[in-house]
Amino acid sequence: MKKNYILAKWLNNDITKEELAELKADPDFYNYEKIKNYSAQLKVADFDEEKVLENIISHKKGTPKVIPLYKNWILRVAAILILALGITFIMHNFATETQYAYNGEKTTFSLPDNSEVVLNAGSEIEYKKWNWDNRRNLELKGEAYFKVAKGQKFEVETTLGKVAVLGTQFNVKARKNRFDITCFEGRVKVNYKDKEIILTHGQSVTFENGNQTNSTAASSKPEWLENQIAFTKENLPNILDEIQRQYNVTISVKTASPNELFTGKIPTDNLDIALQIIGTTYNLEPKKIDKNKIIFEEK
């Protein structure tokens, strides 16, 4: 009852700061806000008083029909509920769904066809539930591992290229100007600019600055699923970018970045060990300024 009272005050723009804070803490507040915004856009036709009066006079007087006030109130509430349910249905089925994995975390979720997705840290996926079985298409920013249920064509679009499959397991990474795709099961078709290639089990391809590099997957699934980052001939700035993303920290280097390329694995569940590996490899000394800030200095 109290919740309905606060909702009514909020809709009437007559709510206190304390009540607003309590309402915003409600997990359904996001839906309430959308319903309010949609309702505000509804327009009612202008009321022509003179025309209504003429119609009343032109008709014979009959026994007036009295509608009790409580019935009128019930009808209004019912209309609002129907409108709210309709808007909720539309938003649930037609609106764009977005899944996030913020820095320092991974997110696992299922798509409408029960395809499984694991988002790596600092990544985002958008898709629509409506007609999903016939149009399995989503947009990826960052990196994700897919275990696709069999069905119609499944497409992953990124700003760097597109990957299409029918049912398989694969990993896609699109960050800055680098596009990495690895097929762990089945076949995938990769489109990058004017190129189209097919990858089968165990094959991997990387596009960077217009260059293509083919390789073989070293494991049966992405290393990052097992809390490791695998690098092959990677430069220090890109390595530090990934460590910052995985641990949600800020890292700076108080010297010119070394030119050596790194090949190896770095853990994503132990920051101290990760920093030690970088320090030993590049002859740098890591110093923690605070919990989320690290500086590398020359030894």
mmCIF file of C-alpha atoms in Angstrom:
data_model
loop_
_atom_site.group_PDB
_atom_site.id
_atom_site.type_symbol
_atom_site.label_atom_id
_atom_site.label_comp_id
_atom_site.label_asym_id
_atom_site.label_seq_id
_atom_site.Cartn_x
_atom_site.Cartn_y
_atom_site.Cartn_z
ATOM 1 C CA MET A 1 0.000 0.000 0.000
ATOM 2 C CA LYS A 2 2.841 2.360 0.919
ATOM 3 C CA LYS A 3 4.560 1.577 -2.388
ATOM 4 C CA ASN A 4 1.431 2.508 -4.354
ATOM 5 C CA TYR A 5 1.140 5.741 -2.358
ATOM 6 C CA ILE A 6 4.759 6.706 -3.157
ATOM 7 C CA LEU A 7 4.235 5.785 -6.821
ATOM 8 C CA ALA A 8 1.182 8.023 -6.979
ATOM 9 C CA LYS A 9 3.108 10.950 -5.457
ATOM 10 C CA TRP A 10 5.985 10.370 -7.886
ATOM 11 C CA LEU A 11 3.663 10.352 -10.897
ATOM 12 C CA ASN A 12 2.178 13.606 -9.605
ATOM 13 C CA ASN A 13 5.682 15.132 -9.120
ATOM 14 C CA ASP A 14 4.917 15.565 -5.412
ATOM 15 C CA ILE A 15 7.532 13.285 -3.858
ATOM 16 C CA THR A 16 10.141 14.027 -1.186
ATOM 17 C CA LYS A 17 13.855 13.328 -1.633
ATOM 18 C CA GLU A 18 13.678 10.504 0.903
ATOM 19 C CA GLU A 19 10.710 8.871 -0.844
ATOM 20 C CA LEU A 20 12.418 9.251 -4.243
ATOM 21 C CA ALA A 21 15.555 7.568 -2.917
ATOM 22 C CA GLU A 22 13.421 4.694 -1.564
ATOM 23 C CA LEU A 23 11.627 4.337 -4.906
ATOM 24 C CA LYS A 24 14.876 4.362 -6.906
ATOM 25 C CA ALA A 25 16.135 1.492 -4.767
ATOM 26 C CA ASP A 26 13.197 -0.630 -5.982
ATOM 27 C CA PRO A 27 14.403 -3.104 -8.681
ATOM 28 C CA ASP A 28 11.289 -2.241 -10.750
ATOM 29 C CA PHE A 29 12.053 1.510 -10.801
ATOM 30 C CA TYR A 30 13.622 1.269 -14.278
ATOM 31 C CA ASN A 31 10.326 -0.069 -15.687
ATOM 32 C CA TYR A 32 8.276 2.521 -13.769
ATOM 33 C CA GLU A 33 10.388 5.296 -15.287
ATOM 34 C CA LYS A 34 9.922 3.994 -18.822
ATOM 35 C CA ILE A 35 6.163 3.646 -18.311
ATOM 36 C CA LYS A 36 6.025 7.220 -17.021
ATOM 37 C CA ASN A 37 7.984 8.508 -20.019
ATOM 38 C CA TYR A 38 5.788 6.615 -22.479
ATOM 39 C CA SER A 39 2.617 7.806 -20.758
ATOM 40 C CA ALA A 40 3.795 11.432 -20.899
ATOM 41 C CA GLN A 41 3.995 11.166 -24.679
ATOM 42 C CA LEU A 42 0.362 10.114 -25.045
ATOM 43 C CA LYS A 43 -1.891 12.884 -26.367
ATOM 44 C CA VAL A 44 -5.633 13.238 -25.915
ATOM 45 C CA ALA A 45 -7.771 14.983 -28.508
ATOM 46 C CA ASP A 46 -8.966 18.498 -27.632
ATOM 47 C CA PHE A 47 -12.363 18.629 -25.862
ATOM 48 C CA ASP A 48 -14.975 20.593 -27.874
ATOM 49 C CA GLU A 49 -17.467 21.742 -25.250
ATOM 50 C CA GLU A 50 -19.877 23.521 -27.673
ATOM 51 C CA LYS A 51 -20.173 20.473 -29.932
ATOM 52 C CA VAL A 52 -20.906 18.183 -27.007
ATOM 53 C CA LEU A 53 -23.609 20.606 -25.739
ATOM 54 C CA GLU A 54 -25.308 20.720 -29.165
ATOM 55 C CA ASN A 55 -25.383 16.912 -29.313
ATOM 56 C CA ILE A 56 -26.988 16.726 -25.873
ATOM 57 C CA ILE A 57 -29.708 19.267 -26.757
ATOM 58 C CA SER A 58 -30.490 17.629 -30.108
ATOM 59 C CA HIS A 59 -31.264 14.274 -28.482
ATOM 60 C CA LYS A 60 -34.329 13.460 -26.421
ATOM 61 C CA LYS A 61 -33.834 13.478 -22.773
ATOM 62 C CA GLY A 62 -33.711 10.066 -21.243
ATOM 63 C CA THR A 63 -33.117 8.642 -17.877
ATOM 64 C CA PRO A 64 -29.638 9.705 -16.897
ATOM 65 C CA LYS A 65 -27.205 6.873 -16.362
ATOM 66 C CA VAL A 66 -25.287 7.299 -13.161
ATOM 67 C CA ILE A 67 -21.894 5.648 -12.820
ATOM 68 C CA PRO A 68 -20.784 5.426 -9.207
ATOM 69 C CA LEU A 69 -17.532 7.223 -8.466
ATOM 70 C CA TYR A 70 -15.860 4.064 -7.241
ATOM 71 C CA LYS A 71 -16.573 2.325 -10.606
ATOM 72 C CA ASN A 72 -15.177 5.278 -12.497
ATOM 73 C CA TRP A 73 -12.025 5.079 -10.373
ATOM 74 C CA ILE A 74 -11.712 1.316 -10.991
ATOM 75 C CA LEU A 75 -12.050 1.823 -14.750
ATOM 76 C CA ARG A 76 -9.247 4.395 -14.704
ATOM 77 C CA VAL A 77 -6.959 2.104 -12.716
ATOM 78 C CA ALA A 78 -7.746 -0.791 -15.063
ATOM 79 C CA ALA A 79 -6.922 1.353 -18.093
ATOM 80 C CA ILE A 80 -3.599 2.406 -16.563
ATOM 81 C CA LEU A 81 -2.743 -1.220 -15.733
ATOM 82 C CA ILE A 82 -3.569 -2.377 -19.274
ATOM 83 C CA LEU A 83 -1.440 0.424 -20.714
ATOM 84 C CA ALA A 84 1.421 -0.427 -18.354
ATOM 85 C CA LEU A 85 1.262 -4.124 -19.224
ATOM 86 C CA GLY A 86 1.215 -3.314 -22.936
ATOM 87 C CA ILE A 87 4.209 -1.000 -22.659
ATOM 88 C CA THR A 88 6.072 -3.544 -20.524
ATOM 89 C CA PHE A 89 5.401 -6.270 -23.124
ATOM 90 C CA ILE A 90 6.669 -4.057 -25.933
ATOM 91 C CA MET A 91 9.783 -3.037 -24.019
ATOM 92 C CA HIS A 92 10.516 -6.629 -23.014
ATOM 93 C CA ASN A 93 10.237 -8.035 -26.532
ATOM 94 C CA PHE A 94 11.156 -5.203 -28.889
ATOM 95 C CA ALA A 95 13.648 -3.117 -26.940
ATOM 96 C CA THR A 96 17.392 -3.671 -27.286
ATOM 97 C CA GLU A 97 18.914 -5.881 -24.604
ATOM 98 C CA THR A 98 22.386 -4.916 -23.370
ATOM 99 C CA GLN A 99 24.787 -7.054 -21.363
ATOM 100 C CA TYR A 100 27.925 -5.592 -19.774
ATOM 101 C CA ALA A 101 31.130 -6.913 -18.247
ATOM 102 C CA TYR A 102 32.729 -4.001 -16.450
ATOM 103 C CA ASN A 103 36.473 -3.729 -15.853
ATOM 104 C CA GLY A 104 37.599 -6.314 -13.339
ATOM 105 C CA GLU A 105 34.772 -8.783 -13.972
ATOM 106 C CA LYS A 106 33.324 -11.336 -16.404
ATOM 107 C CA THR A 107 29.644 -11.839 -17.254
ATOM 108 C CA THR A 108 27.985 -15.101 -18.315
ATOM 109 C CA PHE A 109 24.469 -15.155 -19.788
ATOM 110 C CA SER A 110 22.205 -17.048 -22.204
ATOM 111 C CA LEU A 111 20.581 -15.746 -25.376
ATOM 112 C CA PRO A 112 16.899 -16.503 -26.215
ATOM 113 C CA ASP A 113 17.890 -19.748 -28.027
ATOM 114 C CA ASN A 114 20.008 -20.837 -25.015
ATOM 115 C CA SER A 115 23.268 -20.020 -26.775
ATOM 116 C CA GLU A 116 25.839 -19.305 -24.061
ATOM 117 C CA VAL A 117 27.969 -16.172 -23.956
ATOM 118 C CA VAL A 118 30.824 -15.202 -21.655
ATOM 119 C CA LEU A 119 31.826 -11.529 -21.819
ATOM 120 C CA ASN A 120 35.386 -10.636 -20.929
ATOM 121 C CA ALA A 121 36.193 -7.587 -18.801
ATOM 122 C CA GLY A 122 35.458 -4.194 -20.379
ATOM 123 C CA SER A 123 33.051 -5.610 -22.978
ATOM 124 C CA GLU A 124 29.452 -5.096 -24.101
ATOM 125 C CA ILE A 125 26.836 -6.912 -26.210
ATOM 126 C CA GLU A 126 23.563 -5.622 -27.662
ATOM 127 C CA TYR A 127 20.771 -7.695 -29.226
ATOM 128 C CA LYS A 128 16.985 -7.868 -29.663
ATOM 129 C CA LYS A 129 14.830 -10.731 -28.403
ATOM 130 C CA TRP A 130 12.106 -10.163 -31.013
ATOM 131 C CA ASN A 131 12.233 -12.787 -33.796
ATOM 132 C CA TRP A 132 15.552 -14.016 -32.423
ATOM 133 C CA ASP A 133 15.242 -17.571 -33.767
ATOM 134 C CA ASN A 134 15.019 -16.232 -37.335
ATOM 135 C CA ARG A 135 17.525 -13.398 -36.945
ATOM 136 C CA ARG A 136 20.283 -14.284 -34.520
ATOM 137 C CA ASN A 137 22.326 -11.127 -34.736
ATOM 138 C CA LEU A 138 24.179 -9.163 -32.055
ATOM 139 C CA GLU A 139 26.748 -6.386 -31.713
ATOM 140 C CA LEU A 140 29.923 -6.852 -29.712
ATOM 141 C CA LYS A 141 32.282 -4.281 -28.263
ATOM 142 C CA GLY A 142 35.305 -5.956 -26.727
ATOM 143 C CA GLU A 143 35.748 -9.705 -26.301
ATOM 144 C CA ALA A 144 33.388 -12.643 -25.846
ATOM 145 C CA TYR A 145 33.314 -16.433 -26.031
ATOM 146 C CA PHE A 146 30.273 -18.015 -27.715
ATOM 147 C CA LYS A 147 28.806 -21.494 -27.466
ATOM 148 C CA VAL A 148 26.098 -21.294 -30.120
ATOM 149 C CA ALA A 149 23.001 -23.493 -30.167
ATOM 150 C CA LYS A 150 22.162 -25.021 -33.550
ATOM 151 C CA GLY A 151 19.673 -23.097 -35.645
ATOM 152 C CA GLN A 152 19.579 -20.284 -38.189
ATOM 153 C CA LYS A 153 22.685 -18.284 -39.048
ATOM 154 C CA PHE A 154 24.279 -16.616 -36.023
ATOM 155 C CA GLU A 155 26.103 -13.309 -36.626
ATOM 156 C CA VAL A 156 28.426 -11.277 -34.422
ATOM 157 C CA GLU A 157 29.007 -7.745 -35.671
ATOM 158 C CA THR A 158 31.856 -5.512 -34.491
ATOM 159 C CA THR A 159 33.255 -2.189 -35.675
ATOM 160 C CA LEU A 160 36.146 -4.096 -37.302
ATOM 161 C CA GLY A 161 34.346 -6.997 -38.977
ATOM 162 C CA LYS A 162 31.696 -9.698 -38.787
ATOM 163 C CA VAL A 163 31.638 -13.379 -37.809
ATOM 164 C CA ALA A 164 28.892 -15.767 -38.975
ATOM 165 C CA VAL A 165 28.227 -19.370 -37.891
ATOM 166 C CA LEU A 166 25.477 -21.994 -37.768
ATOM 167 C CA GLY A 167 26.391 -23.724 -34.500
ATOM 168 C CA THR A 168 29.840 -23.766 -32.951
ATOM 169 C CA GLN A 169 32.155 -22.486 -30.234
ATOM 170 C CA PHE A 170 34.374 -19.513 -30.949
ATOM 171 C CA ASN A 171 35.994 -16.418 -29.466
ATOM 172 C CA VAL A 172 35.826 -12.885 -30.894
ATOM 173 C CA LYS A 173 37.911 -9.929 -29.763
ATOM 174 C CA ALA A 174 37.638 -6.454 -31.295
ATOM 175 C CA ARG A 175 39.627 -3.769 -29.514
ATOM 176 C CA LYS A 176 41.050 -0.595 -31.044
ATOM 177 C CA ASN A 177 42.324 -1.617 -34.502
ATOM 178 C CA ARG A 178 42.847 -5.321 -33.737
ATOM 179 C CA PHE A 179 40.370 -8.088 -34.639
ATOM 180 C CA ASP A 180 40.993 -11.625 -33.288
ATOM 181 C CA ILE A 181 38.840 -14.690 -34.023
ATOM 182 C CA THR A 182 39.450 -18.269 -32.880
ATOM 183 C CA CYS A 183 37.284 -21.276 -33.761
ATOM 184 C CA PHE A 184 37.158 -24.000 -31.107
ATOM 185 C CA GLU A 185 34.456 -26.164 -32.672
ATOM 186 C CA GLY A 186 32.635 -26.312 -36.039
ATOM 187 C CA ARG A 187 33.253 -23.585 -38.645
ATOM 188 C CA VAL A 188 33.033 -19.822 -38.693
ATOM 189 C CA LYS A 189 33.021 -17.335 -41.553
ATOM 190 C CA VAL A 190 34.938 -14.111 -40.935
ATOM 191 C CA ASN A 191 34.402 -10.898 -42.890
ATOM 192 C CA TYR A 192 37.043 -8.190 -42.517
ATOM 193 C CA LYS A 193 36.877 -5.275 -44.962
ATOM 194 C CA ASP A 194 37.034 -6.915 -48.415
ATOM 195 C CA LYS A 195 38.274 -10.284 -47.120
ATOM 196 C CA GLU A 196 36.258 -13.402 -46.290
ATOM 197 C CA ILE A 197 37.849 -16.492 -44.763
ATOM 198 C CA ILE A 198 36.616 -19.739 -43.203
ATOM 199 C CA LEU A 199 38.031 -21.000 -39.916
ATOM 200 C CA THR A 200 37.650 -24.571 -38.714
ATOM 201 C CA HIS A 201 38.389 -26.299 -35.410
ATOM 202 C CA GLY A 202 41.601 -25.017 -33.836
ATOM 203 C CA GLN A 203 42.248 -22.221 -36.322
ATOM 204 C CA SER A 204 42.753 -18.570 -35.421
ATOM 205 C CA VAL A 205 43.195 -15.337 -37.372
ATOM 206 C CA THR A 206 44.232 -11.817 -36.398
ATOM 207 C CA PHE A 207 43.750 -8.615 -38.394
ATOM 208 C CA GLU A 208 45.673 -5.524 -37.324
ATOM 209 C CA ASN A 209 46.470 -2.396 -39.313
ATOM 210 C CA GLY A 210 45.407 -4.174 -42.503
ATOM 211 C CA ASN A 211 47.709 -7.156 -41.887
ATOM 212 C CA GLN A 212 46.459 -10.729 -41.519
ATOM 213 C CA THR A 213 48.117 -13.345 -39.291
ATOM 214 C CA ASN A 214 46.940 -16.971 -39.201
ATOM 215 C CA SER A 215 47.749 -19.225 -36.244
ATOM 216 C CA THR A 216 46.664 -22.343 -34.372
ATOM 217 C CA ALA A 217 44.795 -22.310 -31.065
ATOM 218 C CA ALA A 218 46.967 -23.578 -28.235
ATOM 219 C CA SER A 219 44.046 -24.793 -26.095
ATOM 220 C CA SER A 220 40.487 -26.104 -26.369
ATOM 221 C CA LYS A 221 38.965 -22.824 -25.110
ATOM 222 C CA PRO A 222 40.079 -19.236 -24.469
ATOM 223 C CA GLU A 223 42.693 -18.919 -21.717
ATOM 224 C CA TRP A 224 40.832 -15.969 -20.185
ATOM 225 C CA LEU A 225 38.027 -18.335 -19.161
ATOM 226 C CA GLU A 226 40.595 -19.965 -16.859
ATOM 227 C CA ASN A 227 41.890 -16.662 -15.446
ATOM 228 C CA GLN A 228 44.870 -16.280 -17.747
ATOM 229 C CA ILE A 229 45.725 -13.895 -20.580
ATOM 230 C CA ALA A 230 47.764 -15.415 -23.406
ATOM 231 C CA PHE A 231 49.966 -13.074 -25.447
ATOM 232 C CA THR A 232 51.911 -13.795 -28.624
ATOM 233 C CA LYS A 233 54.543 -11.254 -29.650
ATOM 234 C CA GLU A 234 52.631 -8.458 -27.906
ATOM 235 C CA ASN A 235 53.970 -4.991 -27.074
ATOM 236 C CA LEU A 236 53.994 -3.559 -23.554
ATOM 237 C CA PRO A 237 51.263 -0.874 -24.013
ATOM 238 C CA ASN A 238 48.731 -3.486 -25.180
ATOM 239 C CA ILE A 239 49.684 -5.827 -22.332
ATOM 240 C CA LEU A 240 49.185 -3.060 -19.766
ATOM 241 C CA ASP A 241 45.838 -2.126 -21.357
ATOM 242 C CA GLU A 242 44.610 -5.688 -20.826
ATOM 243 C CA ILE A 243 45.895 -5.863 -17.243
ATOM 244 C CA GLN A 244 44.150 -2.570 -16.425
ATOM 245 C CA ARG A 245 40.928 -3.934 -17.889
ATOM 246 C CA GLN A 246 41.116 -7.260 -16.047
ATOM 247 C CA TYR A 247 41.991 -5.808 -12.636
ATOM 248 C CA ASN A 248 40.216 -2.436 -12.940
ATOM 249 C CA VAL A 249 43.406 -0.531 -12.094
ATOM 250 C CA THR A 250 45.407 2.323 -13.614
ATOM 251 C CA ILE A 251 49.002 1.652 -14.673
ATOM 252 C CA SER A 252 51.587 4.149 -15.908
ATOM 253 C CA VAL A 253 55.216 3.720 -16.963
ATOM 254 C CA LYS A 254 57.759 6.329 -15.833
ATOM 255 C CA THR A 255 60.181 5.568 -18.663
ATOM 256 C CA ALA A 256 60.203 4.997 -22.411
ATOM 257 C CA SER A 257 58.253 1.833 -23.278
ATOM 258 C CA PRO A 258 60.629 -1.043 -24.109
ATOM 259 C CA ASN A 259 60.449 -2.388 -27.664
ATOM 260 C CA GLU A 260 60.645 -6.073 -26.710
ATOM 261 C CA LEU A 261 57.628 -8.195 -27.607
ATOM 262 C CA PHE A 262 56.175 -10.555 -25.011
ATOM 263 C CA THR A 263 54.977 -14.128 -25.543
ATOM 264 C CA GLY A 264 53.504 -15.918 -22.567
ATOM 265 C CA LYS A 265 50.647 -15.996 -20.070
ATOM 266 C CA ILE A 266 49.704 -13.587 -17.265
ATOM 267 C CA PRO A 267 47.156 -14.430 -14.536
ATOM 268 C CA THR A 268 43.960 -12.406 -14.174
ATOM 269 C CA ASP A 269 43.299 -13.473 -10.570
ATOM 270 C CA ASN A 270 46.579 -12.380 -8.912
ATOM 271 C CA LEU A 271 47.674 -8.793 -9.558
ATOM 272 C CA ASP A 272 50.970 -9.112 -7.677
ATOM 273 C CA ILE A 273 52.141 -12.025 -9.829
ATOM 274 C CA ALA A 274 51.009 -10.240 -12.997
ATOM 275 C CA LEU A 275 53.063 -7.173 -12.044
ATOM 276 C CA GLN A 276 56.077 -9.332 -11.188
ATOM 277 C CA ILE A 277 55.991 -10.981 -14.627
ATOM 278 C CA ILE A 278 55.921 -7.591 -16.351
ATOM 279 C CA GLY A 279 58.649 -6.219 -14.086
ATOM 280 C CA THR A 280 60.969 -9.181 -14.657
ATOM 281 C CA THR A 281 60.375 -9.243 -18.419
ATOM 282 C CA TYR A 282 60.977 -5.536 -19.003
ATOM 283 C CA ASN A 283 63.377 -4.785 -16.122
ATOM 284 C CA LEU A 284 60.855 -2.487 -14.416
ATOM 285 C CA GLU A 285 59.941 -1.966 -10.775
ATOM 286 C CA PRO A 286 56.183 -1.885 -9.962
ATOM 287 C CA LYS A 287 55.077 0.457 -7.175
ATOM 288 C CA LYS A 288 51.522 0.623 -5.810
ATOM 289 C CA ILE A 289 50.546 4.244 -5.192
ATOM 290 C CA ASP A 290 47.200 3.125 -3.806
ATOM 291 C CA LYS A 291 44.811 0.212 -4.193
ATOM 292 C CA ASN A 292 43.955 0.988 -7.835
ATOM 293 C CA LYS A 293 47.027 2.845 -9.108
ATOM 294 C CA ILE A 294 50.400 1.328 -10.092
ATOM 295 C CA ILE A 295 53.524 2.941 -11.500
ATOM 296 C CA PHE A 296 56.353 1.100 -13.264
ATOM 297 C CA GLU A 297 59.784 2.661 -12.883
ATOM 298 C CA GLU A 298 63.092 1.656 -14.396
ATOM 299 C CA LYS A 299 65.177 -0.529 -12.047
#
